[in-house]
């Protein structure tokens, strides 16, 4: 919660600014110079960075380790897939549509509702129990989608038509990347504002010392639940983008291992930092991509690197730059 | 201080709490009068912390009744006690370790200011939170350390911060759990001075081992032994009470 006034911009601020500038420039340049594959990699990167930033609101700032956040990615993606499916093949007239605003609204509303219902129960627990119960709720969605034979069940569902918006077309890869990138900036700004508001300070107080907050007269549960809902809704938004990006969705994208990956991005990048999850997502995706080109057994070196980074970069990659902040945060 | 005409702000009736077969709180009837400094003393293991935890809602009593400002508070959760105007400090320092002293107190001010469902305005620069927070730091002698992280200040200063945070919720009753615990004599004297200044304007229930502090500060003293209150009275009465001498003061004299 250190305060960077314009007069005293820290090195970390400039590194963050440089990172966001690179994300704005490099992928379009790669695309224009004939490397469309890398634009795809970066599109996936910014979308997962949104999901990780959303997760970080409760994991990093709330101190609540949710192991079920891939479920929101899935809910958001199916909020695109199911209305599109019905618009093409009939049925479910109420939601059958290609309208992007409808898809987006559904993605956010369903994710928020799911977060409200599962958060209300999960937040009665703490620690390992909280991790397990959020994972269980995530798997519940996984199996529910598997059971929906209509929408491909286990085999998944192809989104034949992307969400339609006036003026722009998500079929254009550059447009899709721009939407993803601007969405990331928007979500970062929202999380930034929240973490400095009274709400955010209360959330961080509860992370730091929940018993003390209660003794000050604060009912932490209500704040944590609202944070959980905001986090879920933002993650559902990322799911909406992911559905439009991959155009093929399946239950596999909300498997618990996917939740683990999101958690990993947050922790690898640095949960105490606003841009930690973005750095984590970037490191995760780029490393995965590079190792994949070197060897088909890329999981092994990848896993070893991840373990080493957790062991030696406590506080994540962002923590290497901003040691001063970390000193305070780690006490 | 004349306490004869005053109403109890906190009143317990036949309060009981047992852990297994042990009565940690055994039919405790305790009155804290409005405006007084009431000290609760007792040997180690007498059940002081168990009692204070019930009085602040962190533990539920098995039976009996707790009234605060004539409202029945028995079994209510901790945040309801705090909202009703009862603030406590902790024997084992309980602070927000990753924040500065000013941020700690500002958060306490904010907690008292009503709900915190404001998601947008920057609260880290909010004068409505920072100005009162600074004044509580001044009251507790911490104004010069406002910008330091909790991890950077001494044990004594952390104890002072505990008091500042309890004060920041503008309580009608301040429950101080061994504010002098682990302090050297210089730090203790500083804390006694701070509490003495507060005693004119605040009702305080003080749990303390330091007998100098207790006899200096307290208007009345209750003595807790094996979960039971064996005597309540003014300092001289307590010193003269044979039961107390046998159970507690005598023990200290022999030690």
Coordinates of C-alpha atoms in Angstrom, one line a residue:
Chain A
X1 CA 0.0 0.0 0.0
X2 CA 3.0 2.3 -0.4
X3 CA 2.1 5.5 -2.2
X4 CA 3.7 6.6 -5.4
X5 CA 3.1 10.3 -5.8
X6 CA 4.3 11.7 -9.2
X7 CA 7.4 13.2 -7.5
X8 CA 8.6 9.8 -6.3
X9 CA 7.9 7.2 -9.0
X10 CA 9.7 4.1 -8.0
X11 CA 11.8 1.9 -10.3
X12 CA 8.9 -0.6 -10.1
X13 CA 6.5 1.9 -11.5
X14 CA 8.7 2.4 -14.6
X15 CA 9.1 -1.3 -15.1
X16 CA 5.4 -1.8 -14.9
X17 CA 4.8 1.1 -17.3
X18 CA 7.4 -0.4 -19.7
X19 CA 5.8 -3.8 -19.5
X20 CA 2.4 -2.5 -20.4
X21 CA 3.9 -0.4 -23.2
X22 CA 5.6 -3.5 -24.6
X23 CA 2.4 -5.5 -24.4
X24 CA 0.7 -2.6 -26.4
X25 CA 3.4 -2.5 -29.1
X26 CA 5.2 -5.8 -29.6
X27 CA 2.3 -8.2 -30.5
X28 CA 0.9 -5.9 -33.3
X29 CA 4.4 -5.4 -34.7
X30 CA 5.0 -9.1 -34.7
X31 CA 1.7 -9.6 -36.5
X32 CA 2.3 -6.9 -39.1
X33 CA 5.8 -8.3 -39.8
X34 CA 4.3 -11.7 -40.6
X35 CA 4.3 -13.6 -37.3
X36 CA 0.6 -14.0 -36.6
X37 CA 1.3 -17.0 -34.4
X38 CA 2.9 -14.8 -31.7
X39 CA -0.1 -12.5 -31.7
X40 CA -2.2 -15.6 -30.8
X41 CA 0.2 -16.3 -27.9
X42 CA 0.0 -12.7 -26.7
X43 CA -3.8 -12.7 -26.9
X44 CA -4.0 -15.8 -24.7
X45 CA -1.5 -14.1 -22.4
X46 CA -3.5 -10.9 -21.9
X47 CA -6.7 -12.8 -21.4
X48 CA -5.1 -15.1 -18.7
X49 CA -3.5 -12.0 -17.2
X50 CA -7.0 -10.6 -16.7
X51 CA -8.1 -13.8 -15.0
X52 CA -5.0 -13.9 -12.8
X53 CA -5.5 -10.2 -11.9
X54 CA -9.1 -11.0 -10.9
X55 CA -7.9 -13.9 -8.8
X56 CA -5.3 -11.7 -7.2
X57 CA -7.9 -9.4 -5.8
X58 CA -8.9 -12.2 -3.3
X59 CA -5.7 -14.2 -3.3
X60 CA -3.2 -11.4 -3.0
X61 CA -5.1 -8.6 -1.4
X62 CA -7.7 -10.7 0.4
X63 CA -5.3 -13.5 1.5
X64 CA -7.9 -16.1 0.4
X65 CA -6.5 -18.9 -1.8
X66 CA -9.2 -19.9 -4.2
X67 CA -8.4 -23.1 -6.1
X68 CA -11.5 -22.9 -8.3
X69 CA -11.2 -19.8 -10.4
X70 CA -10.9 -21.7 -13.7
X71 CA -14.7 -22.3 -13.3
X72 CA -15.3 -18.7 -14.0
X73 CA -13.3 -18.8 -17.2
X74 CA -15.5 -21.7 -18.2
X75 CA -18.7 -20.0 -17.2
X76 CA -17.7 -16.9 -19.2
X77 CA -16.8 -19.0 -22.2
X78 CA -20.0 -21.0 -22.2
X79 CA -21.9 -17.7 -21.9
X80 CA -20.7 -17.1 -25.4
X81 CA -20.9 -20.7 -26.7
X82 CA -24.4 -21.6 -25.5
X83 CA -26.3 -18.5 -26.9
X84 CA -24.4 -18.8 -30.1
X85 CA -25.2 -22.5 -30.4
X86 CA -28.9 -21.8 -30.0
X87 CA -28.8 -18.9 -32.4
X88 CA -27.5 -21.3 -35.0
X89 CA -29.4 -24.5 -34.2
X90 CA -32.6 -23.2 -32.5
X91 CA -34.1 -23.6 -29.0
X92 CA -33.8 -21.5 -25.9
X93 CA -35.2 -18.4 -27.6
X94 CA -34.6 -16.3 -24.6
X95 CA -30.8 -16.4 -24.9
X96 CA -30.3 -17.5 -28.5
X97 CA -28.3 -14.6 -30.0
X98 CA -25.0 -13.5 -31.4
X99 CA -25.2 -10.2 -29.5
X100 CA -21.9 -9.6 -27.8
X101 CA -23.5 -7.4 -25.1
X102 CA -25.8 -10.3 -24.2
X103 CA -22.9 -12.7 -24.0
X104 CA -20.8 -10.3 -21.9
X105 CA -23.7 -9.6 -19.6
X106 CA -24.5 -13.3 -19.2
X107 CA -20.8 -14.1 -18.5
X108 CA -20.5 -11.5 -15.8
X109 CA -23.9 -12.1 -14.2
X110 CA -23.6 -15.9 -14.1
X111 CA -20.0 -15.7 -12.7
X112 CA -21.1 -13.2 -10.1
X113 CA -24.0 -15.3 -9.1
X114 CA -21.9 -18.5 -8.9
X115 CA -19.3 -16.6 -6.8
X116 CA -22.0 -15.3 -4.5
X117 CA -23.5 -18.7 -3.9
X118 CA -20.2 -20.6 -3.5
X119 CA -18.4 -17.8 -1.7
X120 CA -21.2 -17.5 0.8
X121 CA -20.4 -21.1 1.8
X122 CA -16.6 -21.3 1.2
X123 CA -15.9 -18.1 3.2
X124 CA -17.2 -19.8 6.3
X125 CA -13.9 -21.8 6.2
X126 CA -10.3 -20.8 6.1
X127 CA -6.9 -22.2 5.1
X128 CA -6.7 -25.6 3.6
X129 CA -10.5 -26.1 4.0
X130 CA -11.1 -23.0 1.9
X131 CA -8.7 -24.2 -0.8
X132 CA -10.5 -27.6 -0.9
X133 CA -14.0 -26.3 -0.9
X134 CA -13.4 -23.8 -3.7
X135 CA -11.7 -26.6 -5.7
X136 CA -14.8 -28.8 -5.1
X137 CA -17.1 -26.1 -6.4
X138 CA -14.9 -25.6 -9.4
X139 CA -15.0 -29.4 -10.1
X140 CA -18.8 -29.3 -9.7
X141 CA -19.1 -26.9 -12.7
X142 CA -16.6 -29.1 -14.6
X143 CA -18.8 -32.2 -14.2
X144 CA -22.0 -30.2 -14.8
X145 CA -20.7 -29.1 -18.2
X146 CA -19.5 -32.7 -18.9
X147 CA -23.0 -33.9 -18.3
X148 CA -24.5 -31.4 -20.8
X149 CA -24.5 -33.7 -23.8
X150 CA -26.4 -31.0 -25.8
X151 CA -23.3 -28.8 -25.8
X152 CA -20.8 -31.5 -26.6
X153 CA -20.3 -32.7 -23.0
X154 CA -16.8 -34.0 -22.7
X155 CA -16.0 -33.3 -26.4
X156 CA -16.5 -29.6 -26.1
X157 CA -18.3 -27.1 -28.3
X158 CA -17.2 -25.2 -31.3
X159 CA -18.1 -21.5 -31.3
X160 CA -18.9 -21.0 -35.0
X161 CA -19.7 -17.3 -34.8
X162 CA -17.9 -14.9 -32.4
X163 CA -19.8 -12.4 -30.3
X164 CA -21.1 -9.5 -32.4
X165 CA -20.5 -5.9 -31.5
X166 CA -21.4 -2.8 -33.5
X167 CA -18.4 -1.2 -35.3
X168 CA -15.8 -3.8 -34.4
X169 CA -15.4 -7.4 -35.5
X170 CA -13.7 -9.9 -33.1
X171 CA -12.9 -12.0 -36.1
X172 CA -10.0 -9.6 -36.8
X173 CA -7.1 -10.9 -34.7
X174 CA -5.7 -7.4 -34.2
X175 CA -9.0 -6.1 -33.0
X176 CA -9.4 -9.1 -30.7
X177 CA -5.9 -8.4 -29.2
X178 CA -6.7 -4.7 -28.8
X179 CA -10.0 -5.6 -27.0
X180 CA -8.1 -8.0 -24.7
X181 CA -5.3 -5.6 -24.0
X182 CA -7.6 -2.7 -23.3
X183 CA -9.7 -5.0 -21.1
X184 CA -6.6 -5.9 -19.2
X185 CA -5.8 -2.1 -18.6
X186 CA -9.4 -1.6 -17.5
X187 CA -9.4 -4.5 -15.0
X188 CA -6.0 -3.4 -13.7
X189 CA -7.4 0.1 -13.1
X190 CA -10.5 -1.3 -11.4
X191 CA -8.4 -3.5 -9.1
X192 CA -6.0 -0.6 -8.5
X193 CA -8.8 1.7 -7.4
X194 CA -10.4 -1.0 -5.3
X195 CA -7.2 -1.8 -3.4
X196 CA -6.8 1.8 -2.3
X197 CA -10.5 2.4 -1.4
X198 CA -11.9 2.0 2.0
X199 CA -13.2 -1.4 0.8
X200 CA -9.8 -2.5 -0.3
X201 CA -8.1 -1.3 2.9
X202 CA -10.7 -3.3 4.9
X203 CA -10.0 -6.4 2.7
X204 CA -6.2 -6.0 3.3
X205 CA -6.7 -5.5 7.0
X206 CA -8.6 -8.7 7.1
X207 CA -5.8 -10.5 5.3
X208 CA -3.3 -9.0 7.7
X209 CA -5.1 -9.7 10.9
X210 CA -8.7 -10.8 10.8
X211 CA -9.2 -11.1 14.5
X212 CA -8.0 -7.6 15.0
X213 CA -10.5 -6.3 12.3
X214 CA -13.3 -8.0 14.1
X215 CA -12.2 -6.4 17.4
X216 CA -12.4 -3.1 15.6
X217 CA -16.0 -3.8 14.8
X218 CA -15.7 -5.0 11.2
X219 CA -17.7 -7.9 9.9
X220 CA -14.9 -9.2 7.6
X221 CA -17.2 -11.9 6.0
X222 CA -19.3 -9.3 4.1
X223 CA -16.3 -7.6 2.6
X224 CA -14.6 -10.9 1.7
X225 CA -17.8 -12.1 0.0
X226 CA -18.2 -8.9 -2.0
X227 CA -14.5 -9.2 -3.1
X228 CA -15.1 -12.8 -4.0
X229 CA -18.0 -11.8 -6.2
X230 CA -16.1 -9.0 -7.9
X231 CA -13.2 -11.4 -8.5
X232 CA -15.5 -14.0 -10.0
X233 CA -17.3 -11.5 -12.2
X234 CA -14.0 -10.1 -13.6
X235 CA -12.7 -13.7 -14.2
X236 CA -16.0 -14.4 -16.0
X237 CA -15.2 -11.5 -18.2
X238 CA -11.9 -13.1 -19.0
X239 CA -13.8 -16.2 -19.8
X240 CA -16.0 -14.3 -22.3
X241 CA -12.8 -13.1 -24.1
X242 CA -11.2 -16.6 -23.9
X243 CA -14.3 -18.2 -25.6
X244 CA -14.1 -15.6 -28.4
X245 CA -10.4 -16.2 -28.8
X246 CA -10.3 -20.0 -28.8
X247 CA -13.7 -20.5 -30.5
X248 CA -13.5 -24.0 -29.1
X249 CA -14.6 -24.5 -25.5
X250 CA -14.7 -27.7 -23.4
X251 CA -14.9 -28.6 -19.8
X252 CA -11.2 -29.1 -19.8
X253 CA -10.7 -25.4 -19.6
X254 CA -12.2 -25.3 -16.1
X255 CA -10.4 -28.4 -14.8
X256 CA -8.8 -28.0 -11.4
X257 CA -5.3 -28.0 -13.0
X258 CA -6.4 -24.9 -14.9
X259 CA -7.3 -23.3 -11.6
X260 CA -3.8 -24.3 -10.4
X261 CA -2.2 -22.6 -13.4
X262 CA -4.0 -19.3 -12.6
X263 CA -2.9 -19.6 -8.9
X264 CA 0.6 -20.2 -10.2
X265 CA 0.6 -17.2 -12.4
X266 CA -0.4 -15.0 -9.4
X267 CA 2.2 -16.5 -7.1
X268 CA 5.0 -16.7 -9.7
X269 CA 4.5 -13.0 -10.6
X270 CA 4.0 -11.8 -7.0
X271 CA 0.7 -11.7 -5.2
X272 CA 1.5 -8.6 -3.2
X273 CA 1.7 -6.5 -6.4
X274 CA -0.9 -5.1 -8.7
X275 CA 1.0 -6.2 -11.8
X276 CA 2.3 -9.4 -10.3
X277 CA -0.3 -11.6 -12.0
X278 CA 0.4 -9.9 -15.4
X279 CA 4.1 -10.6 -15.0
X280 CA 3.3 -14.1 -13.8
X281 CA 1.0 -14.8 -16.8
X282 CA 3.6 -13.5 -19.2
X283 CA 6.4 -15.6 -17.7
X284 CA 4.1 -18.6 -17.6
X285 CA 2.8 -18.4 -21.2
X286 CA 6.1 -17.4 -22.8
X287 CA 8.1 -20.1 -20.9
X288 CA 5.5 -22.7 -21.8
X289 CA 5.7 -21.6 -25.5
X290 CA 9.5 -21.6 -25.6
X291 CA 10.0 -24.9 -23.9
X292 CA 7.5 -26.5 -26.1
X293 CA 9.6 -25.6 -29.1
X294 CA 12.7 -27.1 -27.5
X295 CA 11.3 -30.4 -26.4
X296 CA 8.0 -32.4 -26.4
X297 CA 8.7 -33.2 -22.7
X298 CA 8.4 -29.5 -21.9
X299 CA 6.4 -30.2 -18.7
X300 CA 9.5 -31.4 -16.9
X301 CA 11.8 -28.4 -17.2
X302 CA 8.8 -26.2 -16.9
X303 CA 7.9 -27.8 -13.5
X304 CA 11.5 -27.6 -12.3
X305 CA 11.7 -23.9 -13.2
X306 CA 8.4 -23.1 -11.5
X307 CA 9.6 -24.9 -8.3
X308 CA 12.9 -23.1 -8.3
X309 CA 11.2 -19.7 -8.9
X310 CA 8.9 -20.2 -5.9
X311 CA 11.9 -21.3 -3.7
X312 CA 14.2 -18.5 -4.7
X313 CA 11.9 -15.6 -5.7
X314 CA 9.8 -15.4 -2.6
X315 CA 7.2 -12.7 -3.3
X316 CA 7.4 -13.5 -7.0
X317 CA 9.1 -12.0 -10.0
X318 CA 7.7 -8.6 -9.1
X319 CA 9.3 -8.9 -5.7
X320 CA 12.8 -9.0 -7.3
X321 CA 12.3 -5.4 -8.4
X322 CA 10.4 -4.0 -5.4
X323 CA 12.3 -5.4 -2.4
X324 CA 11.4 -2.5 -0.1
X325 CA 7.7 -3.2 -0.4
X326 CA 8.3 -6.9 0.1
X327 CA 10.1 -6.3 3.3
X328 CA 7.1 -4.7 4.8
X329 CA 4.6 -7.2 3.3
X330 CA 6.4 -10.2 4.5
X331 CA 6.5 -9.3 8.2
Chain B
X1 CA -13.2 9.6 41.8
X2 CA -16.7 9.3 43.2
X3 CA -18.2 6.2 41.9
X4 CA -21.0 5.7 44.3
X5 CA -23.7 7.3 42.2
X6 CA -22.6 5.9 38.9
X7 CA -24.3 3.2 36.7
X8 CA -22.4 0.1 35.6
X9 CA -21.5 0.4 31.9
X10 CA -20.5 -3.3 31.9
X11 CA -22.1 -5.9 34.1
X12 CA -21.7 -9.6 34.1
X13 CA -24.1 -11.9 36.0
X14 CA -23.0 -15.4 37.0
X15 CA -20.7 -15.8 34.0
X16 CA -19.4 -19.3 33.5
X17 CA -16.9 -20.8 31.1
X18 CA -15.3 -24.2 31.4
X19 CA -12.7 -26.0 29.4
X20 CA -13.2 -29.7 30.1
X21 CA -13.5 -30.0 33.8
X22 CA -11.8 -26.7 34.6
X23 CA -13.8 -23.7 35.5
X24 CA -11.9 -20.9 33.7
X25 CA -14.7 -18.5 34.6
X26 CA -16.7 -19.4 37.7
X27 CA -19.8 -17.4 38.4
X28 CA -18.2 -14.1 37.8
X29 CA -20.2 -11.0 38.8
X30 CA -18.3 -7.9 37.7
X31 CA -19.5 -4.3 37.5
X32 CA -17.5 -1.7 35.7
X33 CA -18.9 1.8 36.5
X34 CA -19.1 4.6 34.0
X35 CA -16.0 6.8 34.2
X36 CA -13.9 4.6 36.5
X37 CA -10.6 2.8 35.9
X38 CA -11.3 -0.7 37.0
X39 CA -8.4 -3.1 37.3
X40 CA -8.7 -6.8 37.1
X41 CA -5.8 -8.6 38.7
X42 CA -5.0 -12.2 39.6
X43 CA -2.2 -14.7 39.5
X44 CA -1.1 -16.4 36.3
X45 CA -3.8 -18.9 35.1
X46 CA -6.5 -17.2 37.1
X47 CA -8.6 -16.9 33.9
X48 CA -8.1 -13.2 33.2
X49 CA -7.7 -13.6 29.4
X50 CA -10.5 -16.0 29.2
X51 CA -12.8 -13.5 31.0
X52 CA -11.7 -10.6 28.8
X53 CA -12.2 -12.7 25.7
X54 CA -15.8 -13.3 26.7
X55 CA -16.2 -9.6 27.5
X56 CA -15.1 -8.7 24.0
X57 CA -17.1 -11.4 22.2
X58 CA -14.1 -13.6 21.1
X59 CA -15.3 -16.4 23.3
X60 CA -18.8 -17.4 24.1
X61 CA -19.7 -18.0 27.8
X62 CA -21.3 -21.3 28.7
X63 CA -23.8 -19.6 30.9
X64 CA -24.5 -16.3 32.6
X65 CA -25.1 -12.9 31.1
X66 CA -23.1 -9.9 29.8
X67 CA -24.8 -6.5 29.7
X68 CA -23.1 -3.5 28.1
X69 CA -24.8 -0.2 28.5
X70 CA -27.8 -2.1 29.7
X71 CA -28.0 -4.1 26.5
X72 CA -27.8 -7.9 26.7
X73 CA -24.6 -8.8 24.7
X74 CA -24.3 -12.4 25.7
X75 CA -23.1 -14.6 22.9
X76 CA -22.8 -11.8 20.4
X77 CA -19.9 -11.9 18.0
X78 CA -16.8 -9.7 18.5
X79 CA -17.7 -7.1 15.9
X80 CA -21.0 -6.4 17.6
X81 CA -19.2 -5.7 20.9
X82 CA -16.9 -3.3 19.1
X83 CA -19.8 -1.6 17.3
X84 CA -21.6 -1.2 20.7
X85 CA -18.6 0.8 21.9
X86 CA -16.3 -1.7 23.6
X87 CA -12.7 -1.6 22.3
X88 CA -10.0 -3.9 23.4
X89 CA -6.2 -4.1 23.2
X90 CA -4.5 -7.4 23.0
X91 CA -2.0 -8.9 25.5
X92 CA -0.1 -10.5 22.7
X93 CA 0.3 -7.5 20.3
X94 CA -2.2 -7.8 17.5
X95 CA -1.5 -5.3 14.7
X96 CA -1.4 -5.0 11.0
X97 CA 2.3 -5.9 10.6
X98 CA 2.6 -5.0 7.0
X99 CA 1.3 -1.4 7.4
X100 CA 2.7 1.8 8.9
X101 CA 1.6 3.0 12.3
X102 CA -0.5 5.7 10.7
X103 CA -2.2 3.1 8.4
X104 CA -2.9 0.9 11.4
X105 CA -4.7 3.7 13.2
X106 CA -6.4 5.0 10.1
X107 CA -7.9 1.6 9.5
X108 CA -9.2 1.6 13.0
X109 CA -10.7 5.1 12.5
X110 CA -12.2 3.8 9.2
X111 CA -13.7 0.8 11.0
X112 CA -15.4 3.1 13.4
X113 CA -16.6 5.5 10.7
X114 CA -19.3 3.1 9.5
X115 CA -19.4 0.7 6.6
X116 CA -16.5 0.6 4.2
X117 CA -18.4 -0.2 1.0
X118 CA -16.7 2.5 -0.9
X119 CA -14.8 1.0 -3.8
X120 CA -13.5 4.0 -5.7
X121 CA -12.3 6.9 -3.6
X122 CA -8.6 6.8 -2.6
X123 CA -8.7 6.2 1.2
X124 CA -5.0 6.2 1.6
X125 CA -5.0 10.0 1.3
X126 CA -8.3 10.7 3.0
X127 CA -7.9 13.5 5.6
X128 CA -11.0 12.3 7.4
X129 CA -9.1 9.2 8.3
X130 CA -5.6 10.5 8.5
X131 CA -6.2 13.5 10.7
X132 CA -7.9 11.7 13.5
X133 CA -5.4 8.9 13.2
X134 CA -2.5 11.3 13.7
X135 CA -4.2 12.8 16.8
X136 CA -4.5 9.3 18.4
X137 CA -0.9 8.7 17.6
X138 CA -0.1 12.0 19.4
X139 CA -2.2 11.0 22.4
X140 CA -0.2 7.8 22.7
X141 CA 3.2 9.4 22.1
X142 CA 3.8 8.0 18.7
X143 CA 3.5 11.1 16.4
X144 CA 7.1 10.9 15.5
X145 CA 6.9 7.2 14.3
X146 CA 3.7 7.6 12.2
X147 CA 5.4 6.7 8.9
X148 CA 7.3 3.7 10.2
X149 CA 6.3 0.2 9.6
X150 CA 5.1 -1.8 12.6
X151 CA 8.1 -4.1 12.0
X152 CA 10.5 -1.2 12.5
X153 CA 9.3 0.0 15.9
X154 CA 10.1 -1.2 19.4
X155 CA 7.9 -3.5 21.5
X156 CA 7.0 -0.6 23.7
X157 CA 5.8 1.4 20.8
X158 CA 3.8 -1.5 19.5
X159 CA 2.0 -1.6 22.9
X160 CA 1.3 2.1 22.6
X161 CA -0.1 1.5 19.1
X162 CA -2.4 -1.1 20.5
X163 CA -3.9 1.6 22.8
X164 CA -4.0 4.1 20.0
X165 CA -6.0 1.7 17.8
X166 CA -8.4 0.9 20.6
X167 CA -8.9 4.6 21.2
X168 CA -9.5 5.3 17.5
X169 CA -12.8 3.4 17.6
X170 CA -14.0 6.1 20.2
X171 CA -15.1 3.4 22.7
X172 CA -17.2 4.1 25.8
X173 CA -15.3 1.3 27.4
X174 CA -11.6 0.5 26.8
X175 CA -10.5 -3.0 27.7
X176 CA -6.8 -3.1 28.0
X177 CA -5.2 -6.6 28.3
X178 CA -1.9 -6.2 30.0
X179 CA -0.8 -3.0 28.2
X180 CA 2.5 -3.2 30.1
X181 CA 3.3 -6.8 29.3
X182 CA 7.0 -7.4 28.5
X183 CA 8.0 -3.7 29.0
X184 CA 11.0 -2.3 30.8
X185 CA 10.5 0.2 33.6
X186 CA 11.0 3.2 31.4
X187 CA 8.5 2.0 28.9
X188 CA 6.1 1.1 31.7
X189 CA 6.3 4.6 33.1
X190 CA 5.5 6.1 29.8
X191 CA 2.5 3.9 29.4
X192 CA 1.3 4.7 32.9
X193 CA 1.5 8.4 32.0
X194 CA -0.5 7.8 28.8
X195 CA -3.2 5.9 30.6
X196 CA -3.3 8.4 33.4
X197 CA -4.1 11.1 30.9
X198 CA -6.8 9.0 29.5
X199 CA -8.3 8.0 32.8
X200 CA -10.1 11.4 33.2
X201 CA -12.1 10.9 30.0
X202 CA -12.4 7.2 29.5
X203 CA -13.9 4.2 31.3
X204 CA -11.2 1.6 31.4
X205 CA -11.1 -2.0 32.4
X206 CA -7.4 -2.8 32.9
X207 CA -5.9 -6.2 33.2
X208 CA -2.4 -5.9 34.5
X209 CA 0.3 -7.7 36.3
X210 CA 2.3 -4.6 37.2
X211 CA 1.1 -3.7 40.7
X212 CA 2.6 -0.2 40.7
X213 CA 0.5 0.5 37.6
X214 CA -2.6 -1.0 39.1
X215 CA -2.4 0.9 42.4
X216 CA -1.5 4.2 40.6
X217 CA -4.3 4.0 38.0
X218 CA -7.2 2.1 39.3
X219 CA -10.2 3.5 41.1
X220 CA -11.4 0.0 42.0
X221 CA -9.8 -3.4 41.8
X222 CA -11.3 -6.8 41.3
X223 CA -9.2 -9.9 42.2
X224 CA -9.7 -13.0 40.1
X225 CA -8.4 -16.4 41.5
X226 CA -9.2 -19.7 39.8
X227 CA -11.9 -18.1 37.7
X228 CA -13.7 -16.6 40.7
X229 CA -13.7 -13.0 41.8
X230 CA -12.7 -13.1 45.5
X231 CA -12.8 -9.4 46.2
X232 CA -13.7 -6.0 44.7
X233 CA -12.8 -2.7 46.2
X234 CA -10.6 0.4 46.4
X235 CA -6.8 -0.1 46.4
X236 CA -6.5 0.1 50.2
X237 CA -9.3 -2.3 50.8
X238 CA -7.7 -4.8 48.4
X239 CA -4.3 -4.5 50.0
X240 CA -5.9 -5.1 53.4
X241 CA -8.1 -8.0 52.4
X242 CA -6.8 -11.2 54.0
X243 CA -8.1 -13.5 51.2
X244 CA -6.4 -11.4 48.6
X245 CA -3.1 -11.4 50.5
X246 CA -3.2 -15.1 50.9
X247 CA -4.1 -15.9 47.3
X248 CA -2.2 -13.3 45.5
X249 CA -0.2 -10.5 47.0
X250 CA 1.3 -12.8 49.6
X251 CA 2.4 -15.1 46.8
X252 CA 4.2 -12.1 45.2
X253 CA 5.8 -11.1 48.5
X254 CA 7.2 -14.6 49.0
X255 CA 8.5 -14.8 45.5

